[in-house]
Amino acid sequence: VQLVESGGGLVQPGRSLRLSCAASGFPFDNYAMHWVRQAPGKGLEWVSGISFNSARIGYADSVKGRFTISRDNANNALFLQMNSLRGEDSAFYYCVKSEIFAEPASHLDNWGRGALVTVSS
Amino acid sequence: DIVMTQSPDSLAVSLGERATINCRSSQSVLYSSNNKNYLSWYQQKPGQPPKLLIYWASTRESGVPDRFSGSGSGTDFTLTISSLQAEDVAVYYCQQYYATPQTFGQGTKVEI
């Protein structure tokens, strides 16, 4: 399993950024995917999840209405569109795989190395 | 949201000694339909992403040394490292995946 994030960088408050995750080594269209973030030196925060077929999507309250998760199963890719970015969104964003995204769900079994997003003027 | 609280925030253990980390959830993560606890443990070493250690509260992920064990049910859980090795220095997180949003404990730093 390989998960490789891209698209991070420095962005001004209020602007947008789109993260991508390239997945390989497993049947991408059979598995749920998530974004989990971690501010430097801080703990882990689940951001968003999407089921294998995009039928179920969920967000943390802190990003609801600003972030949009999506996936392209034909190209084994996961995305996170981040709009109206704030300083508190600065973090490493990890692309993470799990068996299912439901309620209840399943554990997060494979993590990418993360992409750093810095929101600052 | 389900709040996950770990204790202690940090601990120092001698090499070869036992390390115990506790995790409490604000509501039960035991699913009555299958009698499974929707609780996992992750290890994060400096500069690395988290790594899954334990899921269903007590099932060790493939490749994880058997000195790592998980126990507990309902709202109270424990991660035990039976004989601490130098490579176990890390921050450990518990996580519930019973309800959305999935939530993590604040982390416990384990040092020698």
PDB file of C-alpha atoms in Angstrom:
ATOM      1  CA  VAL A   1       0.000   0.000   0.000  1.00  0.00           C
ATOM      2  CA  GLN A   2       1.296   3.414  -0.926  1.00  0.00           C
ATOM      3  CA  LEU A   3      -0.430   6.729  -0.287  1.00  0.00           C
ATOM      4  CA  VAL A   4       1.302   9.877  -1.534  1.00  0.00           C
ATOM      5  CA  GLU A   5      -0.090  13.321  -0.759  1.00  0.00           C
ATOM      6  CA  SER A   6       0.589  16.414  -2.840  1.00  0.00           C
ATOM      7  CA  GLY A   7      -0.644  19.972  -3.191  1.00  0.00           C
ATOM      8  CA  GLY A   8       0.412  21.374   0.163  1.00  0.00           C
ATOM      9  CA  GLY A   9       2.101  24.732   0.574  1.00  0.00           C
ATOM     10  CA  LEU A  10       1.831  28.280   1.874  1.00  0.00           C
ATOM     11  CA  VAL A  11      -1.494  30.014   1.298  1.00  0.00           C
ATOM     12  CA  GLN A  12      -3.003  33.270   2.543  1.00  0.00           C
ATOM     13  CA  PRO A  13      -6.001  33.292   4.879  1.00  0.00           C
ATOM     14  CA  GLY A  14      -9.283  33.181   2.992  1.00  0.00           C
ATOM     15  CA  ARG A  15      -7.758  31.518  -0.068  1.00  0.00           C
ATOM     16  CA  SER A  16      -8.182  27.955  -1.359  1.00  0.00           C
ATOM     17  CA  LEU A  17      -5.986  24.910  -1.792  1.00  0.00           C
ATOM     18  CA  ARG A  18      -6.580  21.434  -3.183  1.00  0.00           C
ATOM     19  CA  LEU A  19      -4.813  18.396  -1.779  1.00  0.00           C
ATOM     20  CA  SER A  20      -4.436  15.179  -3.746  1.00  0.00           C
ATOM     21  CA  CYS A  21      -3.542  11.661  -2.701  1.00  0.00           C
ATOM     22  CA  ALA A  22      -2.267   9.073  -5.177  1.00  0.00           C
ATOM     23  CA  ALA A  23      -3.045   5.535  -4.021  1.00  0.00           C
ATOM     24  CA  SER A  24      -1.427   2.309  -5.182  1.00  0.00           C
ATOM     25  CA  GLY A  25      -0.884  -1.277  -4.085  1.00  0.00           C
ATOM     26  CA  PHE A  26      -4.510  -2.095  -3.302  1.00  0.00           C
ATOM     27  CA  PRO A  27      -7.912  -2.048  -5.042  1.00  0.00           C
ATOM     28  CA  PHE A  28      -8.666   1.606  -4.380  1.00  0.00           C
ATOM     29  CA  ASP A  29     -12.333   1.377  -5.356  1.00  0.00           C
ATOM     30  CA  ASN A  30     -12.970  -1.215  -2.614  1.00  0.00           C
ATOM     31  CA  TYR A  31     -11.884   0.929   0.317  1.00  0.00           C
ATOM     32  CA  ALA A  32     -12.932   4.006   2.232  1.00  0.00           C
ATOM     33  CA  MET A  33     -10.538   6.925   2.520  1.00  0.00           C
ATOM     34  CA  HIS A  34     -10.013   9.749   4.976  1.00  0.00           C
ATOM     35  CA  TRP A  35      -8.078  12.921   5.652  1.00  0.00           C
ATOM     36  CA  VAL A  36      -6.583  13.332   9.125  1.00  0.00           C
ATOM     37  CA  ARG A  37      -4.594  16.413  10.098  1.00  0.00           C
ATOM     38  CA  GLN A  38      -2.006  17.273  12.697  1.00  0.00           C
ATOM     39  CA  ALA A  39      -0.820  20.769  13.535  1.00  0.00           C
ATOM     40  CA  PRO A  40       2.952  20.804  14.164  1.00  0.00           C
ATOM     41  CA  GLY A  41       3.641  19.499  17.649  1.00  0.00           C
ATOM     42  CA  LYS A  42      -0.052  18.798  18.300  1.00  0.00           C
ATOM     43  CA  GLY A  43      -2.407  15.822  18.269  1.00  0.00           C
ATOM     44  CA  LEU A  44      -4.427  14.124  15.552  1.00  0.00           C
ATOM     45  CA  GLU A  45      -7.744  15.415  14.204  1.00  0.00           C
ATOM     46  CA  TRP A  46      -9.980  13.479  11.817  1.00  0.00           C
ATOM     47  CA  VAL A  47     -11.058  15.880   9.060  1.00  0.00           C
ATOM     48  CA  SER A  48     -13.180  13.965   6.581  1.00  0.00           C
ATOM     49  CA  GLY A  49     -14.054  10.506   5.295  1.00  0.00           C
ATOM     50  CA  ILE A  50     -15.581   9.047   2.128  1.00  0.00           C
ATOM     51  CA  SER A  51     -16.948   5.587   1.412  1.00  0.00           C
ATOM     52  CA  PHE A  52     -15.651   3.423  -1.427  1.00  0.00           C
ATOM     53  CA  ASN A  53     -18.373   4.599  -3.820  1.00  0.00           C
ATOM     54  CA  SER A  54     -18.698   8.184  -2.488  1.00  0.00           C
ATOM     55  CA  ALA A  55     -22.211   7.423  -1.224  1.00  0.00           C
ATOM     56  CA  ARG A  56     -21.313   8.381   2.332  1.00  0.00           C
ATOM     57  CA  ILE A  57     -19.252  11.446   3.217  1.00  0.00           C
ATOM     58  CA  GLY A  58     -18.548  13.025   6.587  1.00  0.00           C
ATOM     59  CA  TYR A  59     -16.727  16.066   7.955  1.00  0.00           C
ATOM     60  CA  ALA A  60     -15.471  17.394  11.243  1.00  0.00           C
ATOM     61  CA  ASP A  61     -17.481  20.380  12.439  1.00  0.00           C
ATOM     62  CA  SER A  62     -14.341  22.522  12.213  1.00  0.00           C
ATOM     63  CA  VAL A  63     -14.248  22.180   8.398  1.00  0.00           C
ATOM     64  CA  LYS A  64     -17.882  21.559   7.469  1.00  0.00           C
ATOM     65  CA  GLY A  65     -19.023  23.949   4.744  1.00  0.00           C
ATOM     66  CA  ARG A  66     -15.434  24.904   3.824  1.00  0.00           C
ATOM     67  CA  PHE A  67     -13.782  21.607   2.850  1.00  0.00           C
ATOM     68  CA  THR A  68     -14.966  19.061   0.280  1.00  0.00           C
ATOM     69  CA  ILE A  69     -13.684  15.505  -0.016  1.00  0.00           C
ATOM     70  CA  SER A  70     -13.940  13.593  -3.281  1.00  0.00           C
ATOM     71  CA  ARG A  71     -12.396  10.635  -5.036  1.00  0.00           C
ATOM     72  CA  ASP A  72     -11.670   9.430  -8.568  1.00  0.00           C
ATOM     73  CA  ASN A  73     -11.754   5.644  -8.514  1.00  0.00           C
ATOM     74  CA  ALA A  74     -10.740   5.388 -12.170  1.00  0.00           C
ATOM     75  CA  ASN A  75      -7.451   7.101 -11.348  1.00  0.00           C
ATOM     76  CA  ASN A  76      -6.937   5.870  -7.788  1.00  0.00           C
ATOM     77  CA  ALA A  77      -6.999   9.383  -6.371  1.00  0.00           C
ATOM     78  CA  LEU A  78      -8.416  11.135  -3.317  1.00  0.00           C
ATOM     79  CA  PHE A  79      -8.879  14.888  -3.040  1.00  0.00           C
ATOM     80  CA  LEU A  80      -9.552  17.543  -0.427  1.00  0.00           C
ATOM     81  CA  GLN A  81     -10.731  20.930  -1.653  1.00  0.00           C
ATOM     82  CA  MET A  82     -10.084  23.461   1.098  1.00  0.00           C
ATOM     83  CA  ASN A  83     -11.768  26.867   0.818  1.00  0.00           C
ATOM     84  CA  SER A  84     -11.832  29.905   3.114  1.00  0.00           C
ATOM     85  CA  LEU A  85      -8.670  28.727   4.810  1.00  0.00           C
ATOM     86  CA  ARG A  86      -7.832  29.937   8.315  1.00  0.00           C
ATOM     87  CA  GLY A  87      -4.674  29.962  10.385  1.00  0.00           C
ATOM     88  CA  GLU A  88      -5.981  27.089  12.481  1.00  0.00           C
ATOM     89  CA  ASP A  89      -6.109  24.924   9.353  1.00  0.00           C
ATOM     90  CA  SER A  90      -2.289  24.919   9.249  1.00  0.00           C
ATOM     91  CA  ALA A  91      -1.228  21.291   9.663  1.00  0.00           C
ATOM     92  CA  PHE A  92       0.139  18.171   8.111  1.00  0.00           C
ATOM     93  CA  TYR A  93      -2.694  16.501   6.196  1.00  0.00           C
ATOM     94  CA  TYR A  94      -2.544  12.726   6.038  1.00  0.00           C
ATOM     95  CA  CYS A  95      -4.297  10.573   3.468  1.00  0.00           C
ATOM     96  CA  VAL A  96      -5.542   7.447   5.237  1.00  0.00           C
ATOM     97  CA  LYS A  97      -7.151   4.185   4.143  1.00  0.00           C
ATOM     98  CA  SER A  98      -9.761   2.115   5.977  1.00  0.00           C
ATOM     99  CA  GLU A  99     -12.051  -0.825   5.242  1.00  0.00           C
ATOM    100  CA  ILE A 100     -15.322   1.065   5.419  1.00  0.00           C
ATOM    101  CA  PHE A 101     -16.749   4.467   6.247  1.00  0.00           C
ATOM    102  CA  ALA A 102     -20.055   3.938   7.982  1.00  0.00           C
ATOM    103  CA  GLU A 103     -21.417   4.204  11.487  1.00  0.00           C
ATOM    104  CA  PRO A 104     -19.771   2.402  13.083  1.00  0.00           C
ATOM    105  CA  ALA A 105     -16.754   2.521  10.807  1.00  0.00           C
ATOM    106  CA  SER A 106     -13.359   0.758  10.749  1.00  0.00           C
ATOM    107  CA  HIS A 107      -9.861   1.481  11.908  1.00  0.00           C
ATOM    108  CA  LEU A 108      -7.365   3.522   9.890  1.00  0.00           C
ATOM    109  CA  ASP A 109      -4.923   0.927   8.625  1.00  0.00           C
ATOM    110  CA  ASN A 110      -2.542   2.754   6.270  1.00  0.00           C
ATOM    111  CA  TRP A 111      -1.304   6.348   6.364  1.00  0.00           C
ATOM    112  CA  GLY A 112       0.531   8.502   3.859  1.00  0.00           C
ATOM    113  CA  ARG A 113       3.509  10.643   4.909  1.00  0.00           C
ATOM    114  CA  GLY A 114       1.464  13.822   4.861  1.00  0.00           C
ATOM    115  CA  ALA A 115       1.393  17.172   3.095  1.00  0.00           C
ATOM    116  CA  LEU A 116       2.069  20.395   4.997  1.00  0.00           C
ATOM    117  CA  VAL A 117      -0.414  23.223   4.635  1.00  0.00           C
ATOM    118  CA  THR A 118       0.545  26.595   6.094  1.00  0.00           C
ATOM    119  CA  VAL A 119      -2.047  29.350   6.193  1.00  0.00           C
ATOM    120  CA  SER A 120      -0.410  32.704   6.774  1.00  0.00           C
ATOM    121  CA  SER A 121      -0.259  36.176   5.320  1.00  0.00           C
TER     122      SER A 121
ATOM    123  CA  ASP B   1     -18.932  14.065  19.734  1.00  0.00           C
ATOM    124  CA  ILE B   2     -17.274  11.248  21.675  1.00  0.00           C
ATOM    125  CA  VAL B   3     -14.422  12.673  23.738  1.00  0.00           C
ATOM    126  CA  MET B   4     -11.358  10.475  24.198  1.00  0.00           C
ATOM    127  CA  THR B   5      -9.174  11.147  27.231  1.00  0.00           C
ATOM    128  CA  GLN B   6      -5.788   9.506  27.711  1.00  0.00           C
ATOM    129  CA  SER B   7      -3.712   9.240  30.845  1.00  0.00           C
ATOM    130  CA  PRO B   8      -1.015  10.025  31.596  1.00  0.00           C
ATOM    131  CA  ASP B   9       0.064  12.718  29.127  1.00  0.00           C
ATOM    132  CA  SER B  10       3.598  11.369  29.361  1.00  0.00           C
ATOM    133  CA  LEU B  11       5.532   8.664  31.135  1.00  0.00           C
ATOM    134  CA  ALA B  12       9.117   7.560  31.490  1.00  0.00           C
ATOM    135  CA  VAL B  13       9.812   3.848  31.763  1.00  0.00           C
ATOM    136  CA  SER B  14      13.083   1.966  32.145  1.00  0.00           C
ATOM    137  CA  LEU B  15      14.173  -0.370  29.375  1.00  0.00           C
ATOM    138  CA  GLY B  16      12.585  -3.781  29.864  1.00  0.00           C
ATOM    139  CA  GLU B  17       9.898  -2.457  32.181  1.00  0.00           C
ATOM    140  CA  ARG B  18       6.141  -2.282  31.579  1.00  0.00           C
ATOM    141  CA  ALA B  19       4.408   0.793  30.200  1.00  0.00           C
ATOM    142  CA  THR B  20       0.670   1.261  30.626  1.00  0.00           C
ATOM    143  CA  ILE B  21      -1.464   3.876  28.869  1.00  0.00           C
ATOM    144  CA  ASN B  22      -5.127   4.417  29.644  1.00  0.00           C
ATOM    145  CA  CYS B  23      -7.872   5.719  27.388  1.00  0.00           C
ATOM    146  CA  ARG B  24     -11.421   6.617  28.388  1.00  0.00           C
ATOM    147  CA  SER B  25     -14.284   7.465  26.053  1.00  0.00           C
ATOM    148  CA  SER B  26     -17.155   9.770  27.018  1.00  0.00           C
ATOM    149  CA  GLN B  27     -19.618   7.122  25.856  1.00  0.00           C
ATOM    150  CA  SER B  28     -19.438   3.419  25.143  1.00  0.00           C
ATOM    151  CA  VAL B  29     -17.796   2.348  21.876  1.00  0.00           C
ATOM    152  CA  LEU B  30     -19.027  -1.237  22.260  1.00  0.00           C
ATOM    153  CA  TYR B  31     -21.366  -2.151  19.415  1.00  0.00           C
ATOM    154  CA  SER B  32     -23.944  -4.559  20.784  1.00  0.00           C
ATOM    155  CA  SER B  33     -24.729  -6.151  17.399  1.00  0.00           C
ATOM    156  CA  ASN B  34     -21.292  -7.767  17.124  1.00  0.00           C
ATOM    157  CA  ASN B  35     -19.868  -7.250  20.639  1.00  0.00           C
ATOM    158  CA  LYS B  36     -16.866  -5.384  19.210  1.00  0.00           C
ATOM    159  CA  ASN B  37     -15.229  -2.324  20.710  1.00  0.00           C
ATOM    160  CA  TYR B  38     -14.561   0.281  18.014  1.00  0.00           C
ATOM    161  CA  LEU B  39     -11.282   1.434  19.521  1.00  0.00           C
ATOM    162  CA  SER B  40      -7.793   1.489  18.019  1.00  0.00           C
ATOM    163  CA  TRP B  41      -4.294   2.464  19.108  1.00  0.00           C
ATOM    164  CA  TYR B  42      -1.635   4.189  16.985  1.00  0.00           C
ATOM    165  CA  GLN B  43       2.070   4.773  17.467  1.00  0.00           C
ATOM    166  CA  GLN B  44       3.746   7.891  16.077  1.00  0.00           C
ATOM    167  CA  LYS B  45       7.497   8.244  16.084  1.00  0.00           C
ATOM    168  CA  PRO B  46       9.127  11.653  15.487  1.00  0.00           C
ATOM    169  CA  GLY B  47       8.952  12.753  11.870  1.00  0.00           C
ATOM    170  CA  GLN B  48       6.752   9.814  10.876  1.00  0.00           C
ATOM    171  CA  PRO B  49       3.031   9.322  10.234  1.00  0.00           C
ATOM    172  CA  PRO B  50       1.008   7.346  12.772  1.00  0.00           C
ATOM    173  CA  LYS B  51       1.088   3.566  12.538  1.00  0.00           C
ATOM    174  CA  LEU B  52      -1.779   1.260  13.474  1.00  0.00           C
ATOM    175  CA  LEU B  53      -0.918  -1.010  16.409  1.00  0.00           C
ATOM    176  CA  ILE B  54      -4.201  -2.370  17.770  1.00  0.00           C
ATOM    177  CA  TYR B  55      -7.793  -2.440  16.512  1.00  0.00           C
ATOM    178  CA  TRP B  56     -11.071  -3.772  17.944  1.00  0.00           C
ATOM    179  CA  ALA B  57      -9.443  -2.762  21.250  1.00  0.00           C
ATOM    180  CA  SER B  58      -7.317  -5.898  21.464  1.00  0.00           C
ATOM    181  CA  THR B  59      -6.404  -7.214  17.989  1.00  0.00           C
ATOM    182  CA  ARG B  60      -2.778  -6.670  17.097  1.00  0.00           C
ATOM    183  CA  GLU B  61      -2.069  -5.450  13.568  1.00  0.00           C
ATOM    184  CA  SER B  62       0.058  -7.776  11.454  1.00  0.00           C
ATOM    185  CA  GLY B  63       3.756  -7.291  12.152  1.00  0.00           C
ATOM    186  CA  VAL B  64       3.292  -5.551  15.492  1.00  0.00           C
ATOM    187  CA  PRO B  65       5.468  -7.133  18.211  1.00  0.00           C
ATOM    188  CA  ASP B  66       3.596  -9.153  20.796  1.00  0.00           C
ATOM    189  CA  ARG B  67       4.908  -6.969  23.610  1.00  0.00           C
ATOM    190  CA  PHE B  68       2.111  -4.595  22.593  1.00  0.00           C
ATOM    191  CA  SER B  69      -1.336  -5.551  23.868  1.00  0.00           C
ATOM    192  CA  GLY B  70      -4.696  -3.856  24.190  1.00  0.00           C
ATOM    193  CA  SER B  71      -7.508  -4.499  26.625  1.00  0.00           C
ATOM    194  CA  GLY B  72     -10.740  -3.038  27.925  1.00  0.00           C
ATOM    195  CA  SER B  73     -14.347  -2.679  26.892  1.00  0.00           C
ATOM    196  CA  GLY B  74     -17.118  -0.128  26.805  1.00  0.00           C
ATOM    197  CA  THR B  75     -15.505   3.123  27.904  1.00  0.00           C
ATOM    198  CA  ASP B  76     -12.185   2.125  29.502  1.00  0.00           C
ATOM    199  CA  PHE B  77      -9.204   0.815  27.573  1.00  0.00           C
ATOM    200  CA  THR B  78      -5.526   0.131  28.129  1.00  0.00           C
ATOM    201  CA  LEU B  79      -2.471  -0.195  25.908  1.00  0.00           C
ATOM    202  CA  THR B  80       0.342  -2.154  27.525  1.00  0.00           C
ATOM    203  CA  ILE B  81       3.934  -2.454  26.386  1.00  0.00           C
ATOM    204  CA  SER B  82       5.124  -5.446  28.385  1.00  0.00           C
ATOM    205  CA  SER B  83       8.877  -4.843  28.083  1.00  0.00           C
ATOM    206  CA  LEU B  84       9.815  -1.413  26.771  1.00  0.00           C
ATOM    207  CA  GLN B  85      12.406  -1.288  24.021  1.00  0.00           C
ATOM    208  CA  ALA B  86      14.356   1.754  22.838  1.00  0.00           C
ATOM    209  CA  GLU B  87      12.454   1.742  19.541  1.00  0.00           C
ATOM    210  CA  ASP B  88       9.137   2.120  21.396  1.00  0.00           C
ATOM    211  CA  VAL B  89       9.849   5.773  22.222  1.00  0.00           C
ATOM    212  CA  ALA B  90       6.911   7.517  20.570  1.00  0.00           C
ATOM    213  CA  VAL B  91       3.569   9.202  21.113  1.00  0.00           C
ATOM    214  CA  TYR B  92       0.629   6.821  21.380  1.00  0.00           C
ATOM    215  CA  TYR B  93      -2.947   7.738  20.469  1.00  0.00           C
ATOM    216  CA  CYS B  94      -6.244   5.979  21.039  1.00  0.00           C
ATOM    217  CA  GLN B  95      -9.089   6.547  18.585  1.00  0.00           C
ATOM    218  CA  GLN B  96     -12.766   5.651  18.433  1.00  0.00           C
ATOM    219  CA  TYR B  97     -14.404   4.795  15.129  1.00  0.00           C
ATOM    220  CA  TYR B  98     -17.801   4.009  16.616  1.00  0.00           C
ATOM    221  CA  ALA B  99     -19.321   7.348  15.641  1.00  0.00           C
ATOM    222  CA  THR B 100     -18.685  10.213  13.254  1.00  0.00           C
ATOM    223  CA  PRO B 101     -16.675  12.310  13.767  1.00  0.00           C
ATOM    224  CA  GLN B 102     -14.013   9.777  14.619  1.00  0.00           C
ATOM    225  CA  THR B 103     -12.027  11.195  17.506  1.00  0.00           C
ATOM    226  CA  PHE B 104      -8.575  10.743  18.997  1.00  0.00           C
ATOM    227  CA  GLY B 105      -7.168  11.015  22.462  1.00  0.00           C
ATOM    228  CA  GLN B 106      -4.681  13.823  23.090  1.00  0.00           C
ATOM    229  CA  GLY B 107      -1.713  11.439  22.962  1.00  0.00           C
ATOM    230  CA  THR B 108       0.690   9.944  25.504  1.00  0.00           C
ATOM    231  CA  LYS B 109       4.429  10.471  25.110  1.00  0.00           C
ATOM    232  CA  VAL B 110       6.520   7.469  26.146  1.00  0.00           C
ATOM    233  CA  GLU B 111      10.178   8.061  26.974  1.00  0.00           C
ATOM    234  CA  ILE B 112      12.999   6.032  28.408  1.00  0.00           C
TER     235      ILE B 112
END
